[in-house]
Tab-separated table of C-alpha atoms in Angstrom:
chain	number	residue	atom	x	y	z
Q	5	UNK	CA	3.931	12.646	-25.408
Q	6	UNK	CA	1.146	10.974	-26.598
Q	7	UNK	CA	2.653	7.861	-27.203
Q	8	UNK	CA	3.972	8.117	-23.713
Q	9	UNK	CA	0.735	8.875	-22.387
Q	10	UNK	CA	-0.708	5.590	-23.836
Q	11	UNK	CA	2.199	3.455	-22.903
Q	12	UNK	CA	1.717	4.657	-19.464
Q	13	UNK	CA	-1.974	4.399	-19.591
Q	14	UNK	CA	-1.330	0.543	-21.014
Q	15	UNK	CA	1.296	-0.016	-18.059
Q	16	UNK	CA	-1.047	1.431	-15.167
Q	17	UNK	CA	-3.729	-0.883	-16.346
Q	18	UNK	CA	-1.531	-3.970	-16.490
Q	19	UNK	CA	-0.357	-3.165	-12.996
Q	20	UNK	CA	-3.595	-2.335	-11.533
Q	21	UNK	CA	-5.842	-5.177	-11.974
Q	22	UNK	CA	-7.857	-3.552	-9.258
Q	23	UNK	CA	-8.486	-0.017	-9.516
Q	24	UNK	CA	-6.353	1.355	-6.685
Q	25	UNK	CA	-2.597	1.332	-5.739
Q	26	UNK	CA	-2.277	1.012	-1.892
Q	27	UNK	CA	0.370	3.719	-1.770
Q	28	UNK	CA	-1.741	5.897	0.142
Q	29	UNK	CA	-1.154	3.684	3.013
Q	30	UNK	CA	2.500	3.261	2.624
Q	31	UNK	CA	3.118	7.030	2.379
Q	32	UNK	CA	1.060	7.843	5.466
Q	33	UNK	CA	2.796	4.924	7.432
Q	34	UNK	CA	6.348	6.429	6.491
Q	35	UNK	CA	5.022	10.000	7.674
Q	36	UNK	CA	3.767	8.640	10.848
Q	37	UNK	CA	7.020	6.382	11.552
Q	38	UNK	CA	9.019	9.362	10.707
Q	39	UNK	CA	7.298	11.808	13.366
Q	40	UNK	CA	7.879	9.041	16.282
Q	41	UNK	CA	11.468	8.429	14.756
Q	42	UNK	CA	12.202	12.276	14.549
Q	43	UNK	CA	13.336	11.420	10.974
Q	44	UNK	CA	12.731	12.915	7.445
Q	45	UNK	CA	9.744	10.857	6.045
Q	46	UNK	CA	11.776	10.806	2.534
Q	47	UNK	CA	14.332	8.211	4.227
Q	48	UNK	CA	11.778	6.278	5.992
Q	49	UNK	CA	10.268	2.947	4.103
Q	50	UNK	CA	7.489	0.900	5.559
Q	51	UNK	CA	5.789	-1.862	3.695
Q	52	UNK	CA	2.117	-1.816	4.025
Q	53	UNK	CA	0.294	-5.006	2.952
Q	54	UNK	CA	-3.052	-6.320	3.222
Q	55	UNK	CA	-6.132	-4.002	2.074
Q	56	UNK	CA	-7.285	-0.516	1.875
Q	57	UNK	CA	-9.452	-0.262	5.147
Q	58	UNK	CA	-9.311	-0.476	8.834
Q	59	UNK	CA	-7.795	-3.406	10.163
Q	60	UNK	CA	-6.941	-4.628	6.679
Q	61	UNK	CA	-4.129	-2.283	6.508
Q	62	UNK	CA	-1.149	-4.068	7.871
Q	63	UNK	CA	1.953	-1.887	8.097
Q	64	UNK	CA	5.001	-4.281	8.592
Q	65	UNK	CA	6.897	-2.242	11.063
Q	66	UNK	CA	9.406	-5.186	11.740
Q	67	UNK	CA	10.479	-4.616	8.355
Q	68	UNK	CA	10.746	-0.695	8.243
Q	69	UNK	CA	13.849	1.054	6.974
Q	70	UNK	CA	15.965	2.633	8.754
Q	71	UNK	CA	15.423	-0.395	11.393
Q	72	UNK	CA	14.922	0.606	14.976
Q	73	UNK	CA	13.373	-0.813	18.235
Q	74	UNK	CA	9.691	0.131	18.969
Q	75	UNK	CA	7.645	-0.469	22.387
Q	76	UNK	CA	4.516	-2.239	22.260
Q	77	UNK	CA	3.080	1.174	23.043
Q	78	UNK	CA	4.477	2.706	19.983
Q	79	UNK	CA	3.878	-0.314	17.719
Q	80	UNK	CA	0.287	-0.029	18.738
Q	81	UNK	CA	0.224	3.979	18.265
Q	82	UNK	CA	1.676	3.458	14.815
Q	83	UNK	CA	-0.280	0.533	13.631
Q	84	UNK	CA	-3.709	2.315	14.689
Q	85	UNK	CA	-2.649	5.643	13.217
Q	86	UNK	CA	-1.688	4.255	10.115
Q	87	UNK	CA	-4.977	1.971	9.914
Q	88	UNK	CA	-7.069	5.012	10.347
Q	89	UNK	CA	-5.253	7.874	8.889
Q	90	UNK	CA	-7.908	8.350	6.337
Q	91	UNK	CA	-10.983	8.135	8.857
Q	92	UNK	CA	-8.709	10.814	10.944
Q	93	UNK	CA	-8.917	13.107	7.780
Q	94	UNK	CA	-12.285	12.781	7.101
Q	95	UNK	CA	-13.425	13.618	10.693
Q	96	UNK	CA	-11.064	16.766	10.776
Q	97	UNK	CA	-12.928	17.896	7.366
Q	98	UNK	CA	-16.330	17.206	9.234
Q	99	UNK	CA	-17.170	14.683	6.619
Q	100	UNK	CA	-16.745	17.092	3.894
Q	101	UNK	CA	-13.782	15.567	2.113
Q	102	UNK	CA	-11.262	12.695	2.207
Q	103	UNK	CA	-7.397	12.408	2.021
Q	104	UNK	CA	-7.143	14.038	-1.386
Q	105	UNK	CA	-3.618	15.231	-1.185
Q	106	UNK	CA	-2.533	11.908	0.273
Q	107	UNK	CA	-4.106	10.123	-2.545
Q	108	UNK	CA	-2.846	12.675	-5.356
Q	109	UNK	CA	0.521	12.382	-3.862
Q	110	UNK	CA	0.575	8.405	-3.839
Q	111	UNK	CA	-0.911	8.666	-7.519
Q	112	UNK	CA	2.017	10.739	-8.571
Q	113	UNK	CA	4.573	8.712	-6.883
Q	114	UNK	CA	3.197	5.471	-8.600
Q	115	UNK	CA	2.859	7.093	-11.998
Q	116	UNK	CA	6.590	8.423	-11.791
Q	117	UNK	CA	7.593	4.770	-10.772
Q	118	UNK	CA	5.581	3.512	-13.880
Q	119	UNK	CA	7.531	6.132	-16.030
Q	120	UNK	CA	10.957	5.052	-14.705
Q	121	UNK	CA	9.647	1.541	-15.318
Q	122	UNK	CA	8.896	2.128	-18.928
Q	123	UNK	CA	12.093	4.012	-19.540
Q	124	UNK	CA	13.943	0.430	-18.490
Q	125	UNK	CA	14.785	1.119	-14.884
Q	126	UNK	CA	14.914	-1.995	-12.999
Q	127	UNK	CA	14.211	-3.097	-9.322
Q	128	UNK	CA	11.328	-0.701	-9.075
Q	129	UNK	CA	9.393	-1.753	-5.883
Q	130	UNK	CA	5.869	-0.563	-5.175
Q	131	UNK	CA	2.741	-1.483	-3.129
Q	132	UNK	CA	-0.329	-2.139	-4.972
Q	133	UNK	CA	-3.740	-3.861	-4.485
Q	134	UNK	CA	-3.549	-6.671	-7.302
Q	135	UNK	CA	-4.652	-10.166	-7.926
Q	136	UNK	CA	-2.002	-12.449	-6.471
Q	137	UNK	CA	-0.833	-15.421	-4.877
Q	138	UNK	CA	1.264	-13.859	-1.911
Q	139	UNK	CA	-1.546	-15.254	0.350
Q	140	UNK	CA	-4.700	-17.445	-0.290
Q	141	UNK	CA	-6.494	-14.356	-1.014
Q	142	UNK	CA	-7.279	-13.589	-4.721
Q	143	UNK	CA	-6.482	-10.036	-4.245
Q	144	UNK	CA	-3.815	-8.406	-1.615
Q	145	UNK	CA	-1.816	-5.251	-1.599
Q	146	UNK	CA	1.807	-6.337	-1.386
Q	147	UNK	CA	5.124	-5.176	-3.062
Q	148	UNK	CA	5.826	-5.943	-6.480
Q	149	UNK	CA	8.692	-5.242	-8.904
Q	150	UNK	CA	7.621	-3.387	-11.807
Q	151	UNK	CA	9.293	-3.181	-15.224
Q	152	UNK	CA	8.561	-1.933	-18.716
Q	153	UNK	CA	5.930	-4.661	-18.995
Q	154	UNK	CA	4.078	-4.227	-15.749
Q	155	UNK	CA	4.723	-6.619	-12.826
Q	156	UNK	CA	7.941	-8.590	-12.811
Q	157	UNK	CA	7.613	-10.077	-9.545
Q	158	UNK	CA	5.318	-10.497	-6.523
Q	159	UNK	CA	7.618	-10.128	-3.258
Q	160	UNK	CA	6.820	-12.285	-0.488
Q	161	UNK	CA	5.557	-10.901	2.532
Q	162	UNK	CA	9.052	-11.612	4.453
Q	163	UNK	CA	9.641	-12.514	7.866
Q	164	UNK	CA	6.650	-11.017	10.307
Q	165	UNK	CA	6.755	-10.733	13.929
Q	166	UNK	CA	3.824	-12.207	16.116
Q	167	UNK	CA	2.206	-8.946	16.328
Q	168	UNK	CA	1.939	-8.694	12.508
Q	169	UNK	CA	1.111	-12.176	12.000
Q	170	UNK	CA	-1.748	-11.603	14.523
Q	171	UNK	CA	-2.715	-8.571	12.356
Q	172	UNK	CA	-2.568	-10.744	9.055
Q	173	UNK	CA	-5.119	-13.294	10.717
Q	174	UNK	CA	-7.675	-10.620	11.589
Q	175	UNK	CA	-7.164	-8.875	8.121
Q	176	UNK	CA	-7.823	-11.954	6.136
Q	177	UNK	CA	-11.432	-12.784	7.088
Q	178	UNK	CA	-12.224	-8.886	6.469
Q	179	UNK	CA	-10.397	-8.832	3.122
Q	180	UNK	CA	-12.141	-11.908	2.046
Q	181	UNK	CA	-15.689	-10.374	2.638
Q	182	UNK	CA	-14.554	-7.375	0.725
Q	183	UNK	CA	-13.305	-9.008	-2.034
Q	184	UNK	CA	-16.113	-11.509	-2.333
Q	185	UNK	CA	-18.588	-8.274	-2.123
Q	186	UNK	CA	-16.637	-6.604	-4.727
Q	187	UNK	CA	-16.364	-9.526	-7.200
Q	188	UNK	CA	-20.413	-9.902	-6.762
Q	189	UNK	CA	-20.482	-6.269	-7.545
Q	190	UNK	CA	-18.623	-6.406	-10.600
Q	191	UNK	CA	-20.807	-9.611	-11.748
Q	192	UNK	CA	-23.974	-7.970	-11.471
């Protein structure tokens, strides 16, 4: 067991060149889409890319599975709900906490994926905020394929609709500023 824990720790460290997975946004998005569509959240998959705060969180609703049409109003509602889900929880708790259950769930799902990868399962896709070349930014939350030795492949963003392209254009300057602030903090 200790050997597995050490391997998991090394794999997680390799996978997470930044200290947080972005699965919280991903699972929140799947819950929100499931509510709108009347589906079970376990059958919904929504890629969420970008960052982990407000407008930097970009749900790629055009790539969700199962695929179905959304009105502009539904797209606006879901995007807002996904981008501000953490804030909603903090406000609901009157500032006395955060989305701890969502974070714990995301961490457990990510750890489970790491364990499956360590056992040799292939094709495991997770969203995580890592150093990458998916965009012009040095760090970006996107889908990656993980395996025994960590990240095996950085998946492209894929086709985005105009709404998502505009969201990405809006997110990049904010993300760039946050990344620069983080890099500056680490160098202190």
